[in-house]
Amino acid sequence: MNNLEQYNAGAAQYLQSIDSKLWVMAFYSGLYYGHKTSNVVESTNKVFCKDRELPILDLLNKIWNYTMA
């Protein structure tokens, strides 16, 4: 935060005004397994954007076929 304050005092002040419990990525102590989950979800949504409205079994079949291909 000190580095940010030296670089951009307004940005540092803005971040300090936000409850730190909302800084999920900064304070998450769990494992990421090489990726950030939100990026994986965004990629998955892009691939299956047209298929998301399918009934669950049809959607699972699409996912399985995509994975096997």
XYZ file of N, CA and C in Angstrom:
207
model
N 0.835 -1.186 0.000
C 0.000 0.000 0.000
C 0.877 1.247 0.000
N 2.024 1.174 0.679
C 2.930 2.327 0.687
C 3.428 2.644 -0.710
N 3.758 1.607 -1.474
C 4.212 1.827 -2.849
C 3.116 2.473 -3.689
N 1.881 1.980 -3.514
C 0.763 2.552 -4.267
C 0.535 4.005 -3.866
N 0.648 4.288 -2.575
C 0.432 5.651 -2.100
C 1.458 6.611 -2.693
N 2.689 6.153 -2.842
C 3.718 6.988 -3.453
C 3.444 7.181 -4.943
N 2.920 6.135 -5.580
C 2.654 6.190 -7.020
C 1.378 6.964 -7.321
N 0.293 6.669 -6.535
C -0.998 7.309 -6.786
C -1.754 7.398 -5.465
N -1.649 8.538 -4.809
C -2.259 8.720 -3.486
C -3.774 8.562 -3.538
N -4.399 8.988 -4.620
C -5.850 8.858 -4.756
C -6.293 7.410 -4.808
N -5.546 6.590 -5.522
C -5.876 5.163 -5.608
C -5.714 4.497 -4.251
N -4.660 4.841 -3.541
C -4.433 4.275 -2.207
C -5.557 4.678 -1.260
N -5.956 5.914 -1.315
C -7.040 6.398 -0.456
C -8.351 5.684 -0.799
N -8.613 5.494 -2.069
C -9.818 4.790 -2.505
C -9.833 3.363 -1.947
N -8.725 2.655 -2.092
C -8.659 1.281 -1.598
C -8.793 1.213 -0.078
N -8.217 2.166 0.608
C -8.310 2.173 2.065
C -9.741 2.444 2.534
N -10.547 3.078 1.707
C -11.928 3.360 2.087
C -12.836 2.144 1.931
N -12.355 1.099 1.248
C -13.129 -0.122 1.032
C -12.812 -1.098 2.164
N -13.839 -1.731 2.696
C -13.659 -2.729 3.750
C -12.707 -3.822 3.247
N -11.659 -4.087 3.994
C -10.645 -5.056 3.551
C -11.204 -6.469 3.416
N -12.338 -6.760 4.032
C -12.956 -8.076 3.862
C -13.428 -8.280 2.429
N -13.574 -7.194 1.694
C -13.993 -7.281 0.308
C -12.813 -7.488 -0.640
N -11.614 -7.457 -0.122
C -10.419 -7.651 -0.946
C -10.117 -9.141 -1.038
N -10.977 -9.877 -1.649
C -10.891 -11.329 -1.650
C -9.543 -11.833 -2.162
N -9.127 -11.370 -3.281
C -7.901 -11.894 -3.889
C -6.674 -11.538 -3.060
N -6.675 -10.404 -2.423
C -5.514 -9.972 -1.655
C -5.345 -10.771 -0.373
N -6.440 -11.238 0.213
C -6.370 -11.903 1.507
C -6.777 -13.371 1.463
N -7.006 -13.937 0.278
C -7.376 -15.339 0.164
C -6.157 -16.193 0.470
N -6.276 -17.073 1.456
C -5.125 -17.883 1.865
C -5.154 -19.282 1.275
N -6.173 -19.604 0.509
C -6.284 -20.939 -0.073
C -5.401 -21.126 -1.295
N -5.437 -22.324 -1.834
C -4.645 -22.651 -3.022
C -5.395 -22.249 -4.286
N -4.668 -21.816 -5.297
C -5.260 -21.428 -6.572
C -5.128 -22.512 -7.630
N -4.267 -23.474 -7.420
C -4.043 -24.560 -8.370
C -3.677 -24.039 -9.750
N -2.897 -22.989 -9.793
C -2.371 -22.477 -11.050
C -3.290 -21.548 -11.818
N -4.456 -21.220 -11.279
C -5.356 -20.318 -11.988
C -6.289 -19.632 -11.007
N -6.879 -18.575 -11.458
C -7.904 -17.873 -10.692
C -9.254 -18.395 -11.171
N -10.078 -18.814 -10.261
C -11.332 -19.471 -10.615
C -12.197 -18.619 -11.530
N -12.270 -17.329 -11.281
C -13.147 -16.495 -12.109
C -12.739 -16.530 -13.578
N -11.443 -16.618 -13.866
C -11.000 -16.695 -15.259
C -11.431 -18.010 -15.896
N -11.373 -19.093 -15.120
C -11.806 -20.389 -15.645
C -13.303 -20.360 -15.917
N -14.058 -19.776 -15.023
C -15.512 -19.687 -15.194
C -15.850 -18.841 -16.415
N -15.153 -17.736 -16.603
C -15.399 -16.890 -17.769
C -15.107 -17.641 -19.061
N -14.034 -18.398 -19.086
C -13.695 -19.172 -20.280
C -14.747 -20.243 -20.554
N -15.181 -20.919 -19.496
C -16.201 -21.948 -19.642
C -17.509 -21.342 -20.136
N -17.887 -20.207 -19.582
C -19.112 -19.543 -20.028
C -19.039 -19.157 -21.497
N -17.857 -18.744 -21.947
C -17.707 -18.368 -23.351
C -17.899 -19.578 -24.256
N -17.314 -20.712 -23.873
C -17.412 -21.920 -24.688
C -18.849 -22.430 -24.743
N -19.533 -22.396 -23.601
C -20.866 -22.989 -23.513
C -21.989 -21.955 -23.447
N -21.753 -20.738 -23.944
C -22.753 -19.675 -23.809
C -24.080 -20.039 -24.471
N -24.051 -20.710 -25.592
C -25.295 -21.085 -26.265
C -25.924 -22.319 -25.642
N -25.125 -23.124 -24.970
C -25.605 -24.384 -24.419
C -26.144 -24.260 -22.998
N -25.924 -23.139 -22.341
C -26.310 -22.997 -20.933
C -27.806 -23.130 -20.696
N -28.607 -22.898 -21.703
C -30.058 -22.984 -21.544
C -30.595 -24.394 -21.771
N -29.729 -25.331 -22.119
C -30.164 -26.708 -22.355
C -30.592 -27.379 -21.050
N -31.430 -28.399 -21.148
C -31.710 -29.214 -19.960
C -30.406 -29.819 -19.433
N -30.355 -30.100 -18.148
C -29.101 -30.475 -17.503
C -28.415 -31.678 -18.152
N -29.156 -32.715 -18.511
C -28.510 -33.887 -19.113
C -27.926 -33.565 -20.482
N -28.633 -32.761 -21.256
C -28.105 -32.347 -22.556
C -26.857 -31.481 -22.387
N -26.882 -30.609 -21.394
C -25.710 -29.770 -21.127
C -24.519 -30.621 -20.710
N -24.744 -31.576 -19.823
C -23.649 -32.467 -19.409
C -23.104 -33.255 -20.592
N -23.976 -33.670 -21.488
C -23.534 -34.376 -22.691
C -22.675 -33.464 -23.568
N -23.074 -32.195 -23.733
C -22.275 -31.234 -24.519
C -20.897 -31.040 -23.888
N -20.890 -30.894 -22.559
C -19.618 -30.697 -21.855
C -18.725 -31.919 -22.034
N -19.294 -33.104 -21.889
C -18.517 -34.345 -22.039
C -17.956 -34.443 -23.454
N -18.789 -34.179 -24.458
C -18.326 -34.252 -25.848
C -17.247 -33.229 -26.134
N -17.402 -32.019 -25.608
C -16.385 -30.976 -25.795
C -15.067 -31.399 -25.149
N -15.160 -31.950 -23.954
C -13.953 -32.379 -23.235
C -13.253 -33.524 -23.971
N -14.013 -34.446 -24.502
C -13.421 -35.589 -25.200
C -12.821 -35.185 -26.542
N -13.363 -34.127 -27.152
C -12.840 -33.682 -28.441
C -11.508 -32.996 -28.216
